[in-house]
Each structure stands twice: as C-alpha cells, then as structure tokens.
Amino acid sequence: MRITQGTFSYLPDLTDDEITAQVAYALGNGWPCSVEFTDDPHPRNVYWEMWGLPMFDLVDPAGVLQEINDCRRAYPAHYIRLNAYDAGVHQTMALSFLVQRPAEEPGFRLDREEHGDRRIRYRLHPYVLDRPAGQRYT
Amino acid sequence: MTSFDMRGPAPSPDEPEPDGPPAVETLPEGATVDLIQERADSHIDEVLDQLDTDLVGLATVKTRIREIAALLLIDRLRARFGLSASRPNLHMCFTGSPGTGKTTVAMRLAELLHRLGYLRRGHLVAVTRDDLVGQYVGHTAPKTKEVVKRAMGGVLFIDEAYYLYRTENERDYGQESIEILLQMMENDRDDIVVVLAGYRDRMDSFFASNPGMSSRIAHHIDFPDYSEEELAAIGDMMLRDAGYRLGAETVPVFREYLRRRQEQPRFANARSVRNALERARLRHAGRLLAAGDRVGIEELTTLQPEDFLGSRVFDSA
C-alpha cells in the first residue's frame, strides 16, 4: 500500500531534477531545508529521525541534494522526507515531501479491541512494525 | 546520482541535464555561429568593462580574467556543436599584498562565471580558518562541509588560506579541513569554484607542504602592488564615490602623503588609501565645525591640504 504523506504524495515519485526544483523554490523563499528519515510508516509517527542539522544559509539546492543522496546511501530502504521550514511570520513547516520510499510497502491491518459494554476500539497496525527497527524493509 | 531516483533510471535518454542550460539542438557540422552575437547575449562585457573601470591597474589580473571568460564562451559554443566540453578546472589562487583587490576581483569573478553559466548563483562566500576548522575532534568535518554547502553554486573565497596548515603542529585540525576541501574540489567541481588568497611567500610554502592542493589549482594569479599613480587614481575614485574632491592645492599634498605612506611599515595599498581618506574626512569635518562659519557645497565637498597635513605620516619630516 502506497503511503501518501506530505506534499505531492498523490503524484508519481519525484525525480532528482524535480526535487532540485522544489528545493530551489524553498530556498528562494528563504526556507531552510532539512532531511529526515524513518522506517515506521504509521501516520501518527510525526517525529522522524533527523539526518544532520537543518541547513541554514544555503542559496543553492546542490548542497541539499547532496545530503539527500548521503541519507539515501545510508538508509536505502527507509522513508526519507525533505522539510522546508518557514522561519518568517508563519513559524512552521511550509513544505514537506517524501524523497524516498521503500520498494515494497506492505501496508496496514485493522485491529479490533473488545472493551467493556461491548465497545470496540480500532487500531491501525503497520505490518512492518512486527519486525525490529532497522530490519523492516530489507 | 540518477541511480538514487525513486523512479529508477530515467525513462527517456534525451531528458535535459540537471541544472544545466536547457538542451539545445546540436548544430550540424557546416553551421556557423555569430561570435559577436553570442558575446552580447552572455552579457560578459558588462562585467569585464566594470572590472576595467572600477579597478585601477592590475593589468595581468584583468588579462587572465578575460582569457578565462573567452575560454568559457568558446566552450559553450563548442558544446553547441556537440564537441566535447569537459568542464575546465577553475579553482584559483590569488596572491598579493593586502589591499590589492583580491576580494573585489573574486566577487567580480563570481558574477562573471554566473553570467557565463558556469555557476548557478554567482554568490561569494568569504571565509577564513575560523569558519572551516573546528575546535575539537570531530568538529572540523561538519563545519567545513557546511561552509562548502553554503558556497555551492558560487565561489568559496578562503582568505589567508595558509593558516589552514600549521607546520608546527601536525595534529592541527587544519589538515582535516584541507583534506575535505581537496575531496570536494575534485568531486563537486560542477557546483563550486574555490579561490585561495594570501601573501605570495606564505602561499608558496603552503603549497609546498600541500602538493595535492597546488595541483588542483589551475590558475595562480599574482596581484602586484599599486604604483603611486595608481594609488592616486584609486583615491580619486573613492573620493568621487563618497561625494568629495581634492582642492587644486591638495593634489600634490595627497601625492606626497602616498609617497611617504608607501615607505612606512604595514602599508596595505588601497585599504591604506581608504583609511587615509576616512581620517582626512574626520579632520575636514572637525575643521569646518571649529571654524564655525557659514558653509556651502564648495566647503562641504573640498578637502584642503591641512586635512592631510595633520596626519602623523608628515610628523617625521
């Protein structure tokens, strides 16, 4: 099941040229970029691991792409996303999109949990979480 | 790098090069290109002319910059005929005394390379040892890499580069920084131009102890000291920019000042001229206020001999 998280997630995956163009747009707006990765695809997993510090004072996307490629090399089967933070009036993430996803995404199952008074709780369980972190998409 | 694309290898072979100029159809063998038109299109003459008018003297430097501009322009044309255009190595070393215009030329160079399409942004990131070398183990590499990332698409100007290498301390972190710079000068040649700057003799000994650095730098440009006439011309230009002028009887005094200042220690060429003019402006302002008369535009813009004669350069006489 294809994960749709962040901007452009309903489009085909972006090529490096398209990523470069998006990064150039972010830098043009003065948004510092940062790279993050994870192997936990749960939609509530919002705090991903940081790949280095956010990159301030860049003017050219080449440096960002270099970090993305370094991260891809280190984690070839993780989800990797690029964040652009608007440090101006908005003080929030302005742009965030996936730049890498695992080749195979097993998807989720729905767990039902019985409670008192015949109540049922539902839980989303990613299949990959059954395996230990770091070995989920091998 | 395309092997990291999420989509896998590019589907069509004629996809445009990343970051490069839009793919142009290769010209047939018999075609010709109008050089004058090409030259006008690239707008390099504006930068070169500005280099000529804004900077006094430096004939050898200007010639070399012109040669580089010509080479890049011709390379661009060659590429249009489908001829191999290997990216020339443009890392440079500027040597010369302080105040001879190394930083200024580097800035113009960045602009020029940007116009020629060699650099994507054409900004200048000026750094010294402090910006590159860390203070503890493991601090240097990220620091240097961050600076390099910041300079990508432009020129990385390393002032007083010889401080990177300290001969007296072989465990100095500067060596690590040099190694990273070397690696990136080789690998990221498409993204960055490195300019090292410093005194002639100390750069020579720096290269002697870092042969790898020397061989990766194609252009060694020497900035000669300015002659007295050139310094006077620089002074005139600075004054004009600041909205001042020298009175008729001030000109010989200013010349005399330059002559004496040149012989003194720590003479920093154009920078010394600038400082001398700053101090002359201070004395000029003080003199006008002390006199307390009515003043017009004439008095406000004209520097008198006593504005220079008050300098301690004239004390020894």
CSV table of C-alpha atoms in Angstrom, one decimal, chain B residues 7-246:
chain,number,residue,atom,x,y,z
B,7,ARG,CA,11.6,6.3,-10.3
B,8,GLY,CA,14.7,4.4,-11.2
B,9,PRO,CA,16.7,5.1,-14.3
B,10,ALA,CA,15.5,8.0,-16.4
B,11,PRO,CA,13.0,6.7,-19.0
B,12,SER,CA,14.0,8.8,-21.9
B,13,PRO,CA,17.6,9.3,-23.0
B,14,ASP,CA,17.0,12.9,-24.1
B,15,GLU,CA,16.0,14.3,-20.7
B,16,PRO,CA,17.5,17.7,-20.1
B,17,GLU,CA,20.7,17.8,-17.9
B,18,PRO,CA,20.0,18.7,-14.3
B,19,ASP,CA,20.8,22.3,-13.6
B,20,GLY,CA,22.4,22.8,-16.9
B,21,PRO,CA,21.2,25.1,-19.6
B,22,PRO,CA,18.1,23.8,-21.5
B,23,ALA,CA,19.1,21.2,-24.0
B,24,VAL,CA,19.8,22.9,-27.4
B,25,GLU,CA,19.8,21.0,-30.6
B,26,THR,CA,23.3,20.1,-31.7
B,27,LEU,CA,24.3,22.2,-34.7
B,28,PRO,CA,25.3,20.5,-37.9
B,29,GLU,CA,28.9,20.4,-38.9
B,30,GLY,CA,28.8,23.1,-41.5
B,31,ALA,CA,26.9,25.6,-39.4
B,32,THR,CA,28.5,28.8,-38.1
B,33,VAL,CA,27.8,30.9,-35.0
B,34,ASP,CA,27.9,34.6,-34.7
B,35,LEU,CA,30.6,35.2,-32.1
B,36,ILE,CA,29.6,38.9,-31.6
B,37,GLN,CA,26.0,38.0,-31.1
B,38,GLU,CA,26.9,35.2,-28.6
B,39,ARG,CA,29.2,37.5,-26.7
B,40,ALA,CA,26.4,40.1,-26.4
B,41,ASP,CA,23.9,37.5,-25.3
B,42,SER,CA,26.1,36.4,-22.5
B,43,HIS,CA,26.5,40.0,-21.1
B,44,ILE,CA,30.1,39.3,-20.1
B,45,ASP,CA,31.3,42.5,-21.5
B,46,GLU,CA,29.3,44.5,-18.9
B,47,VAL,CA,31.2,42.7,-16.1
B,48,LEU,CA,34.5,42.9,-17.9
B,49,ASP,CA,34.1,46.6,-18.6
B,50,GLN,CA,33.1,47.2,-15.0
B,51,LEU,CA,36.2,45.3,-13.9
B,52,ASP,CA,38.2,47.7,-16.1
B,53,THR,CA,36.7,50.9,-14.9
B,54,ASP,CA,36.2,50.1,-11.3
B,55,LEU,CA,39.7,48.6,-10.7
B,56,VAL,CA,42.8,50.6,-11.3
B,57,GLY,CA,45.9,48.9,-12.7
B,58,LEU,CA,46.0,45.1,-12.2
B,59,ALA,CA,46.7,44.6,-15.9
B,60,THR,CA,47.8,41.0,-15.6
B,61,VAL,CA,44.8,40.1,-13.5
B,62,LYS,CA,42.4,41.6,-15.9
B,63,THR,CA,44.1,39.8,-18.8
B,64,ARG,CA,43.8,36.5,-17.1
B,65,ILE,CA,40.1,37.0,-16.2
B,66,ARG,CA,39.4,38.0,-19.8
B,67,GLU,CA,41.2,34.8,-21.0
B,68,ILE,CA,39.0,32.7,-18.7
B,69,ALA,CA,35.9,34.4,-19.9
B,70,ALA,CA,36.9,33.8,-23.5
B,71,LEU,CA,37.6,30.1,-22.8
B,72,LEU,CA,34.2,29.6,-21.2
B,73,LEU,CA,32.4,31.3,-24.0
B,74,ILE,CA,34.2,29.2,-26.6
B,75,ASP,CA,33.5,26.1,-24.6
B,76,ARG,CA,29.8,26.9,-24.6
B,77,LEU,CA,29.9,27.3,-28.4
B,78,ARG,CA,31.8,24.0,-28.8
B,79,ALA,CA,29.1,22.3,-26.7
B,80,ARG,CA,26.5,23.5,-29.2
B,81,PHE,CA,28.4,21.7,-32.0
B,82,GLY,CA,28.4,18.6,-29.9
B,83,LEU,CA,32.1,18.8,-29.3
B,84,SER,CA,33.4,17.5,-26.0
B,85,ALA,CA,33.4,20.3,-23.5
B,86,SER,CA,35.0,19.0,-20.4
B,87,ARG,CA,34.4,21.4,-17.6
B,88,PRO,CA,37.6,23.4,-17.1
B,89,ASN,CA,39.1,23.5,-13.7
B,90,LEU,CA,38.7,27.0,-12.4
B,91,HIS,CA,40.0,26.8,-8.9
B,92,MET,CA,42.3,29.7,-8.4
B,93,CYS,CA,44.9,31.1,-6.1
B,94,PHE,CA,45.2,34.9,-5.7
B,95,THR,CA,48.4,36.0,-4.2
B,96,GLY,CA,49.4,39.6,-3.3
B,97,SER,CA,49.9,42.1,-0.6
B,98,PRO,CA,46.9,43.3,1.5
B,99,GLY,CA,44.6,45.8,-0.2
B,100,THR,CA,45.5,44.8,-3.8
B,101,GLY,CA,41.9,43.9,-4.6
B,102,LYS,CA,41.8,40.2,-4.2
B,103,THR,CA,38.4,40.0,-2.6
B,104,THR,CA,36.9,42.6,-5.1
B,105,VAL,CA,38.2,40.6,-8.1
B,106,ALA,CA,36.8,37.4,-6.6
B,107,MET,CA,33.4,39.0,-6.3
B,108,ARG,CA,33.5,40.1,-9.9
B,109,LEU,CA,34.7,36.7,-11.0
B,110,ALA,CA,31.7,35.1,-9.3
B,111,GLU,CA,29.4,37.4,-11.2
B,112,LEU,CA,31.2,36.7,-14.4
B,113,LEU,CA,31.1,32.9,-14.1
B,114,HIS,CA,27.4,33.2,-13.2
B,115,ARG,CA,26.8,35.2,-16.5
B,116,LEU,CA,28.7,32.6,-18.5
B,117,GLY,CA,26.5,29.9,-17.0
B,118,TYR,CA,29.4,28.2,-15.2
B,119,LEU,CA,28.0,28.9,-11.8
B,120,ARG,CA,24.3,28.7,-11.0
B,121,ARG,CA,24.1,31.5,-8.4
B,122,GLY,CA,27.3,33.5,-8.5
B,123,HIS,CA,27.5,34.5,-4.9
B,124,LEU,CA,30.7,34.8,-2.9
B,125,VAL,CA,31.2,33.1,0.5
B,126,ALA,CA,34.3,34.6,2.1
B,127,VAL,CA,35.7,32.5,4.9
B,128,THR,CA,38.9,32.3,7.0
B,129,ARG,CA,40.4,29.5,9.0
B,130,ASP,CA,38.0,30.1,11.9
B,131,ASP,CA,35.0,29.2,9.7
B,132,LEU,CA,36.5,26.0,8.4
B,133,VAL,CA,38.5,24.5,11.3
B,134,GLY,CA,36.8,23.1,14.4
B,135,GLN,CA,38.0,23.3,18.0
B,136,TYR,CA,37.8,19.7,19.0
B,137,VAL,CA,38.0,16.2,17.4
B,138,GLY,CA,35.1,15.6,15.0
B,139,HIS,CA,34.1,19.3,14.8
B,140,THR,CA,36.1,20.2,11.7
B,141,ALA,CA,34.5,17.9,9.1
B,142,PRO,CA,30.8,19.1,9.6
B,143,LYS,CA,32.0,22.7,9.9
B,144,THR,CA,33.9,22.6,6.6
B,145,LYS,CA,31.1,20.7,4.9
B,146,GLU,CA,28.6,23.2,6.0
B,147,VAL,CA,30.6,26.1,4.6
B,148,VAL,CA,31.1,24.2,1.4
B,149,LYS,CA,27.3,23.6,1.1
B,150,ARG,CA,26.7,27.3,1.7
B,151,ALA,CA,29.1,28.2,-1.1
B,152,MET,CA,27.6,25.7,-3.6
B,153,GLY,CA,26.6,27.4,-6.9
B,154,GLY,CA,29.1,30.2,-6.2
B,155,VAL,CA,32.6,31.0,-5.2
B,156,LEU,CA,34.2,29.9,-1.9
B,157,PHE,CA,36.8,32.5,-1.1
B,158,ILE,CA,39.3,31.4,1.5
B,159,ASP,CA,41.2,34.3,2.8
B,160,GLU,CA,44.7,33.8,4.2
B,161,ALA,CA,44.4,30.1,3.3
B,162,TYR,CA,47.9,29.3,4.5
B,163,TYR,CA,46.6,29.5,8.1
B,164,LEU,CA,44.8,26.2,7.4
B,165,TYR,CA,48.0,24.4,7.6
B,166,ARG,CA,50.1,24.8,10.7
B,167,THR,CA,53.5,23.3,10.2
B,168,GLU,CA,54.5,23.5,13.8
B,169,ASN,CA,51.5,21.3,15.0
B,170,GLU,CA,51.0,18.1,13.0
B,171,ARG,CA,47.9,17.2,15.0
B,172,ASP,CA,46.2,20.5,14.0
B,173,TYR,CA,42.7,20.1,12.7
B,174,GLY,CA,43.5,22.3,9.7
B,175,GLN,CA,44.9,19.3,7.9
B,176,GLU,CA,41.5,17.6,8.1
B,177,SER,CA,39.8,20.7,6.7
B,178,ILE,CA,42.3,20.7,3.8
B,179,GLU,CA,41.6,17.1,3.0
B,180,ILE,CA,37.8,17.7,2.8
B,181,LEU,CA,38.4,20.8,0.6
B,182,LEU,CA,40.6,18.7,-1.7
B,183,GLN,CA,38.0,16.0,-2.0
B,184,MET,CA,35.2,18.4,-2.7
B,185,MET,CA,37.3,20.5,-5.2
B,186,GLU,CA,37.5,17.3,-7.1
B,187,ASN,CA,34.0,15.8,-6.7
B,188,ASP,CA,31.9,18.9,-6.7
B,189,ARG,CA,33.7,20.8,-9.5
B,190,ASP,CA,30.3,21.4,-11.1
B,191,ASP,CA,29.0,23.2,-8.1
B,192,ILE,CA,31.8,25.3,-6.7
B,193,VAL,CA,34.8,27.3,-7.5
B,194,VAL,CA,37.4,27.7,-4.8
B,195,VAL,CA,39.6,30.7,-4.6
B,196,LEU,CA,42.5,30.7,-2.1
B,197,ALA,CA,44.0,34.1,-1.2
B,198,GLY,CA,47.0,35.3,0.7
B,199,TYR,CA,50.5,36.6,0.7
B,200,ARG,CA,52.7,35.4,-2.0
B,201,ASP,CA,55.6,33.8,0.0
B,202,ARG,CA,53.3,32.2,2.6
B,203,MET,CA,51.1,30.7,-0.1
B,204,ASP,CA,54.1,29.3,-1.7
B,205,SER,CA,55.2,27.5,1.4
B,206,PHE,CA,51.6,26.4,2.0
B,207,PHE,CA,51.6,24.7,-1.5
B,208,ALA,CA,55.0,23.2,-0.9
B,209,SER,CA,53.6,21.4,2.1
B,210,ASN,CA,50.3,20.5,0.4
B,211,PRO,CA,51.2,19.4,-3.1
B,212,GLY,CA,47.7,18.0,-3.7
B,213,MET,CA,46.3,21.4,-3.3
B,214,SER,CA,48.7,23.0,-5.7
B,215,SER,CA,48.0,20.5,-8.4
B,216,ARG,CA,44.2,21.1,-8.2
B,217,ILE,CA,44.5,24.8,-8.7
B,218,ALA,CA,44.8,25.7,-12.3
B,219,HIS,CA,45.2,29.5,-12.1
B,220,HIS,CA,47.7,31.2,-9.9
B,221,ILE,CA,47.2,34.9,-10.2
B,222,ASP,CA,49.5,37.4,-8.7
B,223,PHE,CA,48.3,40.8,-7.7
B,224,PRO,CA,51.1,43.3,-7.9
B,225,ASP,CA,51.4,46.3,-5.5
B,226,TYR,CA,50.0,49.5,-6.8
B,227,SER,CA,52.2,52.3,-8.1
B,228,GLU,CA,51.9,55.8,-6.7
B,229,GLU,CA,49.9,56.9,-9.7
B,230,GLU,CA,47.5,54.0,-9.4
B,231,LEU,CA,47.0,54.7,-5.7
B,232,ALA,CA,46.2,58.4,-6.5
B,233,ALA,CA,43.7,57.2,-9.1
B,234,ILE,CA,42.2,54.9,-6.6
B,235,GLY,CA,41.9,57.7,-4.1
B,236,ASP,CA,40.2,59.9,-6.6
B,237,MET,CA,37.7,57.2,-7.4
B,238,MET,CA,36.9,56.6,-3.7
B,239,LEU,CA,36.5,60.4,-3.1
B,240,ARG,CA,34.2,60.7,-6.1
B,241,ASP,CA,32.1,57.8,-4.8
B,242,ALA,CA,31.9,59.5,-1.4
B,243,GLY,CA,31.0,62.9,-2.8
B,244,TYR,CA,34.3,64.6,-2.0
B,245,ARG,CA,37.0,66.1,-4.1
B,246,LEU,CA,40.6,67.4,-3.7
